[in-house]
Structures are given as structure tokens and as C-alpha cells.
Amino acid sequence: MKELTMQDLVAFCKTTGLIYPGSEIYGGLSNSWDYGPLGVELKNNIKAAWWRRFVQQEPNNVGLDSAIIANPKIWEASGHLSSFTDPLMDCRACKSRHRADKLIEEWVAAQEKQGKKIDAKSSEAMTDAEMEEFIKQNKIACPVCGKTEQFTPIRKFNLMFKTFIGVTEDAKSTVYLRPETCACIFTNFKNVLRSTRAKLPMGICQIGKSFRNEITPGNFIFRTREFEQMEMEFFCHPNDSEKFFTHYRKECMEFCKSIGLDPQKLRFRDHEKEELSFYSKATTDIEFNYPFGFSELWGIANRTNYDLTKHQQFSGEDLTYTDPFTNEKYIPYVIEPSVGVDRLLLAVLCSAYTVEELPDNDSRIVLKLNKNLAPIKVAVLPLSKKLEEKALQVYKTLSKTFRTQYDVTGSIGKRYRRQDEIGTPYCVTVDFDTETDNSVTVRDRDSMQQVRVKLDELEDWLTKNLK
Ligand code: ATP
């Protein structure tokens, strides 16, 4: 089977109504994307699956939805104002801009693809001087113009989007769009403890938009400047942090598999000691093999008590926890699993997109989505326009329970293919026998098998089979 390319996927997403290029009628805005009628359903289903798994099914976890624009002191405390930067390099020859760490990462991956073993530490563990030297020594070329030794020294580029509140544009009114969702989880730690009377260990989870002025956005929805994250801060006793880190490292991988990501395309990448931030005890990335290679999907980190300690210091609020049984006072450690909704959705699409060969030199595209995630759960298709009245009745009944689509145009074969392409698990066909036997034909997306189901049993049948 031909390998799926990013170009194929972008075109497929546009024609099916999953994802459109942003601001298209105005000539677009680079690397911005709009989720279409099917994309928004898929995205909502992914978020709902995450919420079910990490909030609903964990007795100690709760949710939060905090503001995007927050007091800028938060970013001072978290270190984002001073050090949320990427190492920027310009190519003197063609004026293109690059991230030094990514230039190295991509060069190493290309060498290894050719079977060469590169004995170097990860670019994330290198200092700026080491990265400059590595690029020079290995004559890494500009990916745009191909020239070597034309890169400027590294400059630090802060990724936060700045804006202003109120009517004046001065330092006093400067605020930032949040570059991650978790900061306000820390600032609400005491509020949540007090209002829920929770005891540790406890997780606070949040889904929301984040903004980063990325130097090199690209690869479709993999790296954008506006994206959504699903993050959890799991607060626990310092002695338990390793246990919970191991637990969530495993749980996040299990979740990826449970929503249908191809296990062959998933791997862990444990960060080396030199790569870890000074406050982190351990970090693991779950990487996915996208059409452009393995890259980070989900980061799981043991951030120790760094964030709460910093917020305590900058806000003056006491953020210690007192154990109600032992009276021990301590600043909790946190385990932070953080994943991008858009990156997860991209991995879901890459895993589900299938071109299937059929007899007689025929083929079909099937989006083999996990039924839970499918944007449309069931399509109601009258075999003939004459059967519309009955079919619309079926549609009306089913749409109270399932996201249902009604389609009357084109041959039944074409309509089945359209539904296969968007991943609809079941097609319900109303035919000329329906009036007399009060039954419909239900066709399965994956096996293409058809069964006859009584109309008064249809809802239960679908509920059972959509599980
Ligand atoms: P990268 O090294 O790829 O820039 P990161 O290590 O900076 O990612 P984190 O700060 O750990 O990313 O963010 C947590 C998660 O948020 C990532 O694993 C990813 O899924 C998602 N994410 C981060 N930046 C972006 C982005 N620009 N576009 C889409 N998703 C993103």
C-alpha cells in the first residue's frame, strides 16, 4: 500500500470537511487551520474520551477551565517571561529562520535513516554554544537554500504572544496569551483543595487553547501557533512521585492505544539526565511516527515541587499542604502529563486512514476510526427517493441518541463509500421491504457485512454495537 503523505492528508481533510486552511478566502494565514463540520466532531470526541479517562474514571481527579489571559506575574513566577525561548538562527544567504535544536534533530534523523550512527547527545541537552559548534562541524545546510556555514549565532526568541488590556498600550497594561494551560492549575491549587475538600493525591485536569509564537510552525496541525492542550497536574507526596510518574507514563500510552493509535507507530523516549530541566526528576515523551517521522505527541514529567514553590514565593500565598492524618506539612510534587489535542487528532487520522484493495481492481478509502471517535455514528440512507418519508422518520428517531447523517443523493454504493471515507461505523438502509417487515439493513464499515435489524430494536442494536 502507498504510504500516506502529509499532502494526501491535507487534501483529504479539506475535501471531507475535517480541516480547512485558515482564512482561505483572504489568501490564508500561514499555518492556521479551521476545523470543519467533521473535524469539530472528531476533536470533541477526542476531548471527551480524554476527560472520561482522566477526570471521570479517577476518583481523585477534578476538572478546571481557567482564563486564557491571566495576571502577568504568573509568567514571571513560572519562568516563562525570562526563559520560554527557542534558539533562533537566521540563514544569511536566504534570510529564512530556523530553530537550531530542530536543525540538529532533523540532520541526525536523516543520517540515521541512511544507516549512519551519530554519537551525539540530544540537541535538547546541548547549550547554545554546543549547538552552534555542532552545526558548524557537521556542515549542516540550510533546509531552504541548501547553503552551509551561513547561519547567524543563536538568538533567544520568546514564544509568548503579547497583547494589552485597557485603553493604553504600555508596560503596565501588557498581558500574555497563555503558552500552556497548566499555570492556572497551580494558581487554583488552594481553591480546589478548599472547595472540594479533597485529600492528596489528587489531579486537576484542564482542556484549553494555548498560544506560542513558534519560529518554525508546520507539518499541518502538528505545530501551530494556536493549539489546544489537555493537561493534568497530579499533586502527591514527594515519596510517591516516582510511583505516580510510572503509573501515568503507562496510562497515557494505554490511552493512546485505546483510542486507536497504531501501536507500531508509538514509542517512549525517556529524556537523558542532561536533557532534563534542573527541577525535573524524570521526563518521558510518547512519540508517534507521523508521515514526517517520529516526533513528540505527549510529554509526561515529574516536575517536583518547583511550580508551587515558585508561585508561593511570587504570590506570598502559603501553598503547602497539611496531611489530615499525619499533620505533615509539605509542598506537593506534581506529575504532569501534557498532550496537544491537534497532535493527537493528527495521529488518530494517520492511524485510521486506510486504502483497501477490493475485488475487480476496485479500492476504497476507509477511515478506520475507533467507533467512539467517529464524527458520524450512523448514516440513514433511503434506497430510493420514494422511501424518504420513512427514512426521515428513522433519522429523526436515531438523531436523538446518535450523531446521525441523512443522505439521499447518488447510488447506494457511492453513499456507502462516502460514509466509509469519513469513518461512519454503520449505514442504515431503508428499502422497499421496510414498510412490510419493519426492518432495515445495517452495514458495517469495516467488514462491509450487512444484517437485517427490526426497527423497534435498532436503537438498542446500535447502542450495543457502538460500544
Ligand atoms: P516541541 O518540542 O514539539 O515544541 P514542547 O516540548 O515544547 O514540544 P510541551 O511544552 O511539552 O511541548 O507541550 C505539551 C504538548 O503540547 C506537546 O507534547 C504537544 O502535544 C503539544 N504542543 C506543544 N506545542 C505545540 C504546537 N506549537 N502546536 C501543537 N501542539 C503543540
Coordinates of C-alpha atoms and ligand atoms in Angstrom, one line a residue:
M1 CA 0.0 0.0 0.0
K2 CA 1.2 3.5 -0.9
E3 CA 2.5 5.4 2.2
L4 CA 0.3 8.2 3.4
T5 CA 1.9 11.6 2.8
M6 CA 1.1 14.9 4.6
Q7 CA 0.0 16.3 1.2
D8 CA -2.6 13.5 0.8
L9 CA -3.8 14.0 4.3
V10 CA -4.2 17.8 4.0
A11 CA -6.2 17.3 0.7
F12 CA -8.3 14.6 2.2
C13 CA -9.1 16.7 5.3
K14 CA -10.2 19.6 3.1
T15 CA -12.5 17.6 0.8
T16 CA -14.2 15.7 3.6
G17 CA -14.7 18.7 5.8
L18 CA -12.4 17.7 8.6
I19 CA -9.9 20.6 8.4
Y20 CA -9.7 23.6 6.1
P21 CA -6.8 26.1 5.6
G22 CA -7.5 29.1 7.8
S23 CA -8.6 32.4 6.4
E24 CA -8.7 30.8 2.9
I25 CA -10.8 33.4 1.0
Y26 CA -8.4 36.1 2.1
G27 CA -5.4 34.2 0.8
G28 CA -4.9 32.3 4.0
L29 CA -2.8 32.9 7.1
S30 CA 0.2 30.6 7.2
N31 CA -0.1 27.6 9.5
S32 CA -3.6 28.4 10.7
W33 CA -6.3 25.8 10.3
D34 CA -10.1 25.7 10.8
Y35 CA -11.8 22.5 11.9
G36 CA -14.8 21.8 9.7
P37 CA -18.1 20.1 10.4
L38 CA -16.5 16.6 10.8
G39 CA -13.3 17.9 12.4
V40 CA -15.1 19.6 15.2
E41 CA -17.0 16.4 16.0
L42 CA -13.8 14.3 15.9
K43 CA -12.0 16.9 18.1
N44 CA -14.9 17.0 20.6
N45 CA -14.9 13.1 20.7
I46 CA -11.2 13.0 21.4
K47 CA -11.5 15.6 24.2
A48 CA -14.5 13.7 25.7
A49 CA -12.5 10.4 25.6
W50 CA -9.6 12.1 27.5
W51 CA -12.0 13.7 30.0
R52 CA -13.7 10.4 30.6
R53 CA -10.4 8.6 31.2
F54 CA -8.5 11.2 33.3
V55 CA -11.3 13.0 35.1
Q56 CA -14.4 10.9 35.2
Q57 CA -12.8 7.5 35.8
E58 CA -10.3 8.7 38.5
P59 CA -11.9 9.2 41.9
N60 CA -9.3 11.8 43.0
N61 CA -9.3 13.9 39.9
V62 CA -11.3 17.0 39.0
G63 CA -11.6 19.5 36.1
L64 CA -10.9 23.2 35.7
D65 CA -11.5 25.8 33.0
S66 CA -9.3 28.8 33.7
A67 CA -8.8 32.2 31.9
I68 CA -6.5 32.4 28.9
I69 CA -5.4 35.9 29.9
A70 CA -4.0 35.9 33.4
N71 CA -2.0 38.2 35.7
P72 CA 1.4 38.6 34.0
K73 CA 3.1 37.9 37.4
I74 CA 2.1 34.3 36.8
W75 CA 4.6 34.1 33.9
E76 CA 7.3 35.8 35.9
A77 CA 6.9 33.2 38.6
S78 CA 6.8 30.3 36.2
G79 CA 9.9 31.5 34.4
H80 CA 8.1 31.9 31.0
L81 CA 8.9 35.6 30.8
S82 CA 12.6 35.1 31.2
S83 CA 13.2 31.7 29.7
F84 CA 10.4 30.4 27.5
T85 CA 12.5 30.8 24.4
D86 CA 13.7 28.9 21.4
P87 CA 17.2 29.1 19.9
L88 CA 16.7 31.1 16.7
M89 CA 19.1 31.1 13.8
D90 CA 18.8 33.1 10.5
C91 CA 20.3 31.9 7.2
R92 CA 22.4 34.8 5.9
A93 CA 22.0 33.6 2.4
C94 CA 18.3 33.2 2.0
K95 CA 17.0 35.0 5.2
S96 CA 15.0 32.0 6.3
R97 CA 14.6 31.4 10.1
H98 CA 15.3 28.2 11.9
R99 CA 15.3 26.5 15.3
A100 CA 18.9 25.3 16.0
D101 CA 17.7 22.3 18.0
K102 CA 15.4 21.2 15.2
L103 CA 18.1 21.6 12.6
I104 CA 20.3 19.2 14.5
E105 CA 17.4 16.8 15.3
E106 CA 16.4 16.6 11.6
W107 CA 20.0 16.2 10.4
V108 CA 20.6 13.4 12.9
A109 CA 17.4 11.7 11.9
A110 CA 18.4 11.9 8.2
Q111 CA 21.8 10.5 8.9
E112 CA 20.4 7.6 10.9
K113 CA 17.9 6.9 8.1
Q114 CA 20.9 6.4 5.8
G115 CA 22.3 3.8 8.3
K116 CA 24.9 6.1 9.9
K117 CA 25.3 6.1 13.7
I118 CA 25.6 9.6 15.2
D119 CA 27.2 9.6 18.6
A120 CA 26.0 12.9 20.0
K121 CA 23.8 13.9 22.8
S122 CA 20.2 15.1 22.1
S123 CA 20.0 18.8 20.9
E124 CA 17.7 19.5 23.8
A125 CA 20.6 18.7 26.1
M126 CA 23.1 21.0 24.3
T127 CA 24.0 24.5 25.2
D128 CA 23.6 27.3 22.6
A129 CA 27.4 27.2 22.0
E130 CA 27.4 23.4 21.6
M131 CA 24.6 23.6 19.1
E132 CA 26.4 26.3 17.1
E133 CA 29.6 24.2 17.1
F134 CA 27.7 21.0 16.1
I135 CA 26.0 22.7 13.2
K136 CA 29.4 24.2 12.0
Q137 CA 31.4 20.9 12.5
N138 CA 28.9 18.9 10.6
K139 CA 28.3 21.5 7.9
I140 CA 24.5 21.3 8.4
A141 CA 22.9 23.0 5.4
C142 CA 20.0 25.5 5.4
P143 CA 17.0 23.3 4.6
V144 CA 15.6 26.2 2.4
C145 CA 18.6 27.2 0.2
G146 CA 21.0 24.3 0.8
K147 CA 23.9 26.6 1.7
T148 CA 26.3 25.7 4.6
E149 CA 28.0 27.9 7.1
Q150 CA 25.6 30.7 6.6
F151 CA 23.8 30.6 9.9
T152 CA 24.0 33.6 12.3
P153 CA 24.8 32.9 16.0
I154 CA 21.8 31.8 18.1
R155 CA 19.5 34.4 19.5
K156 CA 16.9 33.7 22.2
F157 CA 13.3 34.2 21.0
N158 CA 10.5 34.4 23.5
L159 CA 7.5 32.4 22.3
M160 CA 4.7 34.2 24.2
F161 CA 2.2 36.4 22.4
K162 CA 2.0 39.8 24.0
T163 CA -1.1 42.0 24.0
F164 CA -2.6 44.8 26.0
I165 CA -5.7 45.2 28.2
G166 CA -7.5 48.5 28.6
V167 CA -7.0 51.6 26.5
T168 CA -3.3 52.3 26.9
E169 CA -0.5 50.3 25.4
D170 CA 2.2 50.4 28.0
A171 CA 4.2 48.1 30.2
K172 CA 1.6 48.3 32.9
S173 CA -1.2 47.0 30.6
T174 CA 0.9 44.3 28.9
V175 CA -0.6 40.8 29.2
Y176 CA 0.2 37.5 27.5
L177 CA -1.8 34.8 25.9
R178 CA -1.1 31.7 27.9
P179 CA 1.6 29.4 26.3
E180 CA 0.3 26.4 28.2
T181 CA -2.9 25.6 30.2
C182 CA -1.3 24.4 33.4
A183 CA -0.1 27.6 35.1
C184 CA -3.6 28.4 36.4
I185 CA -4.0 24.9 37.7
F186 CA -1.2 25.8 40.1
T187 CA -2.7 29.2 41.0
N188 CA -6.0 27.5 41.8
F189 CA -4.5 24.6 43.8
K190 CA -5.7 26.0 47.1
N191 CA -9.1 27.0 45.8
V192 CA -9.7 23.4 44.5
L193 CA -8.5 21.8 47.7
R194 CA -10.7 24.1 49.9
S195 CA -13.9 23.8 47.7
T196 CA -13.7 20.1 47.1
R197 CA -12.3 19.0 50.5
A198 CA -10.0 16.7 48.5
K199 CA -7.1 14.9 50.0
L200 CA -3.8 14.2 48.2
P201 CA -3.0 12.5 45.9
M202 CA -5.3 14.5 43.5
G203 CA -5.2 15.6 39.9
I204 CA -6.6 18.8 38.4
C205 CA -7.2 18.5 34.6
Q206 CA -7.8 21.1 32.0
I207 CA -8.5 21.3 28.3
G208 CA -8.0 24.6 26.5
K209 CA -6.3 26.8 23.9
S210 CA -2.6 27.7 24.2
F211 CA -0.6 30.1 22.1
R212 CA 3.0 30.1 21.1
N213 CA 4.7 32.3 18.5
E214 CA 6.6 29.3 17.1
I215 CA 9.6 30.1 14.9
T216 CA 9.0 27.1 12.7
P217 CA 5.3 26.1 12.7
G218 CA 4.4 23.5 10.1
N219 CA 3.6 19.9 9.3
F220 CA -0.1 20.7 9.1
I221 CA -1.7 20.7 12.6
F222 CA 1.4 19.3 14.2
R223 CA 3.0 22.6 15.1
T224 CA 0.8 25.7 15.0
R225 CA 0.8 29.0 16.9
E226 CA -2.7 28.4 18.3
F227 CA -3.5 24.9 19.6
E228 CA -5.4 23.0 22.2
Q229 CA -3.8 21.1 25.1
M230 CA -5.1 18.5 27.5
E231 CA -3.1 18.8 30.7
M232 CA -3.2 17.3 34.2
E233 CA -1.2 18.3 37.3
F234 CA -1.3 15.3 39.7
F235 CA -0.4 16.5 43.2
C236 CA 1.2 13.9 45.5
H237 CA 3.6 13.4 48.4
P238 CA 7.2 13.6 47.3
N239 CA 7.8 10.0 48.3
D240 CA 5.1 8.8 45.9
S241 CA 6.1 10.8 42.9
E242 CA 8.1 8.1 41.2
K243 CA 5.2 5.6 41.6
F244 CA 2.7 8.0 40.1
F245 CA 5.1 9.0 37.3
T246 CA 5.5 5.4 36.3
H247 CA 1.7 4.9 36.6
Y248 CA 0.8 7.9 34.3
R249 CA 3.6 7.1 31.8
K250 CA 1.9 3.7 31.3
E251 CA -1.7 5.1 31.5
C252 CA -1.0 7.7 28.8
M253 CA 0.4 5.0 26.4
E254 CA -2.6 2.8 27.1
F255 CA -5.0 5.7 26.4
C256 CA -3.2 6.2 23.0
K257 CA -3.8 2.6 22.1
S258 CA -7.4 2.6 23.4
I259 CA -8.4 5.4 21.1
G260 CA -7.0 3.5 18.1
L261 CA -3.4 4.8 17.6
D262 CA -1.3 2.3 15.7
P263 CA 0.8 0.6 18.4
Q264 CA 3.6 0.1 15.7
K265 CA 3.8 3.9 15.4
L266 CA 4.1 4.6 19.2
R267 CA 7.3 4.6 21.3
F268 CA 8.5 6.1 24.6
R269 CA 11.5 8.4 24.6
D270 CA 12.9 8.9 28.1
H271 CA 14.9 12.1 28.5
E272 CA 18.5 11.8 29.2
K273 CA 19.8 13.3 32.5
E274 CA 21.5 16.3 30.8
E275 CA 18.3 17.0 28.9
L276 CA 16.1 17.4 32.0
S277 CA 15.2 20.8 33.3
F278 CA 17.1 21.4 36.6
Y279 CA 13.9 21.0 38.6
S280 CA 12.6 17.8 36.8
K281 CA 13.2 14.4 38.2
A282 CA 12.1 12.5 35.1
T283 CA 10.5 13.2 31.8
T284 CA 9.3 10.9 29.1
D285 CA 7.8 11.7 25.7
I286 CA 5.4 9.4 23.9
E287 CA 6.4 9.8 20.3
F288 CA 4.3 9.0 17.2
N289 CA 5.6 8.1 13.8
Y290 CA 3.9 10.8 11.7
P291 CA 4.4 10.8 7.9
F292 CA 7.5 13.0 8.5
G293 CA 9.0 10.7 11.2
F294 CA 8.9 10.1 14.9
S295 CA 8.0 13.2 16.9
E296 CA 6.7 14.2 20.3
L297 CA 3.0 13.6 20.9
W298 CA 2.7 13.6 24.7
G299 CA 5.1 14.8 27.4
I300 CA 4.9 13.2 30.9
A301 CA 7.1 14.9 33.6
N302 CA 7.8 14.7 37.2
R303 CA 8.1 18.5 37.9
T304 CA 8.9 18.0 41.7
N305 CA 7.5 20.9 43.8
Y306 CA 9.1 23.6 41.6
D307 CA 5.9 25.3 40.3
L308 CA 4.1 25.5 43.6
T309 CA 7.3 26.7 45.3
K310 CA 7.7 29.5 42.7
H311 CA 4.1 30.6 42.9
Q312 CA 4.3 30.6 46.7
Q313 CA 7.4 32.8 46.5
F314 CA 6.0 35.2 44.0
S315 CA 2.4 35.5 45.3
G316 CA 3.1 35.4 49.0
E317 CA 0.3 32.8 49.5
D318 CA 1.0 29.7 51.5
L319 CA 0.7 26.8 49.1
T320 CA 1.8 24.0 51.5
Y321 CA -0.5 21.0 52.1
T322 CA -1.1 19.6 55.6
D323 CA -1.8 15.9 55.6
P324 CA -5.0 15.4 57.7
F325 CA -3.9 12.1 59.1
T326 CA -0.2 12.7 59.9
N327 CA -0.2 16.5 60.2
E328 CA 2.9 16.6 58.0
K329 CA 3.2 19.9 56.1
Y330 CA 4.8 19.8 52.7
I331 CA 4.7 21.3 49.2
P332 CA 3.4 18.6 46.9
Y333 CA 5.2 17.2 44.0
V334 CA 3.4 17.1 40.6
I335 CA 3.3 14.7 37.7
E336 CA 2.3 16.5 34.6
P337 CA 1.1 14.6 31.5
S338 CA 0.5 17.1 28.7
V339 CA -0.8 16.4 25.2
G340 CA -1.8 18.5 22.3
V341 CA -5.4 17.8 21.0
D342 CA -4.3 18.7 17.5
R343 CA -1.3 16.4 17.5
L344 CA -3.4 13.6 18.9
L345 CA -6.0 14.2 16.2
L346 CA -3.3 14.0 13.6
A347 CA -2.0 10.7 15.0
V348 CA -5.6 9.4 15.0
L349 CA -6.1 10.3 11.4
C350 CA -2.7 8.8 10.4
S351 CA -3.6 5.5 12.2
A352 CA -7.2 5.3 10.8
Y353 CA -6.6 6.3 7.1
T354 CA -6.7 3.1 5.1
V355 CA -6.8 2.4 1.4
E356 CA -8.3 -1.1 0.9
E357 CA -8.0 -3.2 -2.2
L358 CA -11.3 -4.8 -3.3
P359 CA -12.0 -7.5 -5.8
D360 CA -12.2 -6.5 -9.5
N361 CA -9.4 -4.0 -9.3
D362 CA -11.5 -1.8 -7.1
S363 CA -10.4 0.0 -3.9
R364 CA -11.9 2.2 -1.2
I365 CA -10.7 4.7 1.3
V366 CA -11.8 3.8 4.9
L367 CA -11.2 5.9 7.9
K368 CA -11.0 3.0 10.4
L369 CA -11.7 5.3 13.4
N370 CA -12.4 3.9 16.8
K371 CA -16.3 3.9 16.9
N372 CA -16.2 6.2 19.9
L373 CA -14.3 8.8 18.0
A374 CA -16.2 8.6 14.7
P375 CA -17.7 12.1 13.9
I376 CA -20.9 10.5 12.5
K377 CA -22.0 7.3 14.2
V378 CA -24.8 6.3 11.8
A379 CA -26.0 7.3 8.3
V380 CA -29.6 6.8 7.2
L381 CA -29.9 6.1 3.5
P382 CA -33.2 5.5 1.7
L383 CA -32.7 3.2 -1.2
S384 CA -35.0 5.4 -3.3
K385 CA -36.3 8.9 -3.1
K386 CA -39.8 7.3 -2.8
L387 CA -38.8 6.0 0.7
E388 CA -37.8 9.4 2.1
E389 CA -40.8 9.7 4.4
K390 CA -40.0 6.5 6.3
A391 CA -36.2 7.2 6.2
L392 CA -36.7 10.6 7.6
Q393 CA -38.7 9.1 10.5
V394 CA -35.8 6.7 11.2
Y395 CA -33.3 9.6 11.0
K396 CA -35.4 11.7 13.4
T397 CA -35.6 8.9 16.0
L398 CA -31.9 8.0 15.8
S399 CA -30.6 11.5 15.8
K400 CA -32.0 11.9 19.4
T401 CA -29.3 9.4 20.5
F402 CA -26.6 9.3 17.9
R403 CA -24.8 11.9 15.7
T404 CA -26.7 10.8 12.5
Q405 CA -26.3 11.9 8.9
Y406 CA -29.1 11.6 6.3
D407 CA -28.0 11.1 2.7
V408 CA -30.3 10.6 -0.3
T409 CA -28.0 11.6 -3.2
G410 CA -26.2 9.2 -5.5
S411 CA -26.2 5.4 -5.9
I412 CA -26.3 3.4 -2.7
G413 CA -22.7 2.2 -3.4
K414 CA -21.4 5.7 -3.7
R415 CA -23.2 6.7 -0.5
Y416 CA -21.6 3.7 1.3
R417 CA -18.1 4.9 0.1
R418 CA -18.7 8.4 1.2
Q419 CA -19.5 7.1 4.7
D420 CA -16.5 4.8 4.7
E421 CA -14.3 7.7 3.9
I422 CA -15.5 9.7 6.9
G423 CA -15.4 6.7 9.2
T424 CA -19.1 6.2 9.9
P425 CA -19.3 2.8 11.6
Y426 CA -22.9 1.9 10.5
C427 CA -25.1 2.7 7.5
V428 CA -28.8 2.0 7.9
T429 CA -30.6 1.5 4.6
V430 CA -34.4 1.8 4.3
D431 CA -35.6 -0.2 1.4
F432 CA -38.9 -1.4 -0.2
D433 CA -39.3 -4.2 2.3
T434 CA -39.0 -1.9 5.3
E435 CA -42.7 -1.0 5.1
T436 CA -43.8 -4.6 5.2
D437 CA -41.2 -6.2 7.5
N438 CA -40.5 -3.2 9.7
S439 CA -36.8 -3.8 9.3
V440 CA -33.7 -2.1 7.9
T441 CA -30.4 -3.2 6.6
V442 CA -27.4 -2.3 8.7
R443 CA -24.0 -2.3 7.0
D444 CA -20.7 -2.5 9.0
R445 CA -18.0 -0.1 7.8
D446 CA -15.0 -2.5 8.3
S447 CA -16.4 -5.8 7.3
M448 CA -19.0 -4.4 4.8
Q449 CA -21.3 -7.2 6.1
Q450 CA -25.0 -6.4 6.2
V451 CA -27.6 -7.6 8.7
R452 CA -31.3 -7.1 8.9
V453 CA -32.5 -5.4 12.1
K454 CA -36.0 -4.8 13.3
L455 CA -36.8 -1.0 13.5
D456 CA -38.0 -1.3 17.1
E457 CA -34.7 -2.9 18.1
L458 CA -32.5 -0.6 16.0
E459 CA -31.6 1.9 18.8
D460 CA -30.6 -0.9 21.2
W461 CA -28.7 -2.7 18.5
L462 CA -26.7 0.4 17.6
T463 CA -26.0 1.3 21.3
K464 CA -24.7 -2.2 21.9
N465 CA -22.5 -2.3 18.7
L466 CA -21.2 1.2 19.0
K467 CA -19.5 0.4 22.4
Ligands
ATP1 P1 8.0 20.6 20.9 O1 9.4 20.2 21.4 O2 7.5 19.8 19.8 O3 8.0 22.1 20.5 P2 7.3 21.0 23.6 O4 8.2 20.0 24.3 O5 7.6 22.4 23.6 O6 7.0 20.5 22.1 P3 5.3 21.0 25.7 O7 5.6 22.3 26.1 O8 5.8 19.8 26.4 O9 5.8 20.8 24.1 O10 3.8 20.9 25.4 C1 3.0 19.7 25.7 C2 2.3 19.2 24.5 O11 1.6 20.2 23.8 C3 3.2 18.6 23.4 O12 3.6 17.3 23.7 C4 2.4 18.7 22.1 O13 1.5 17.6 22.1 C5 1.6 20.0 22.4 N1 2.2 21.1 21.7 C6 3.2 21.9 22.1 N2 3.5 22.9 21.2 C7 2.6 22.7 20.2 C8 2.3 23.5 19.0 N3 3.0 24.5 18.7 N4 1.3 23.0 18.2 C9 0.6 21.9 18.5 N5 0.8 21.2 19.7 C10 1.7 21.6 20.5

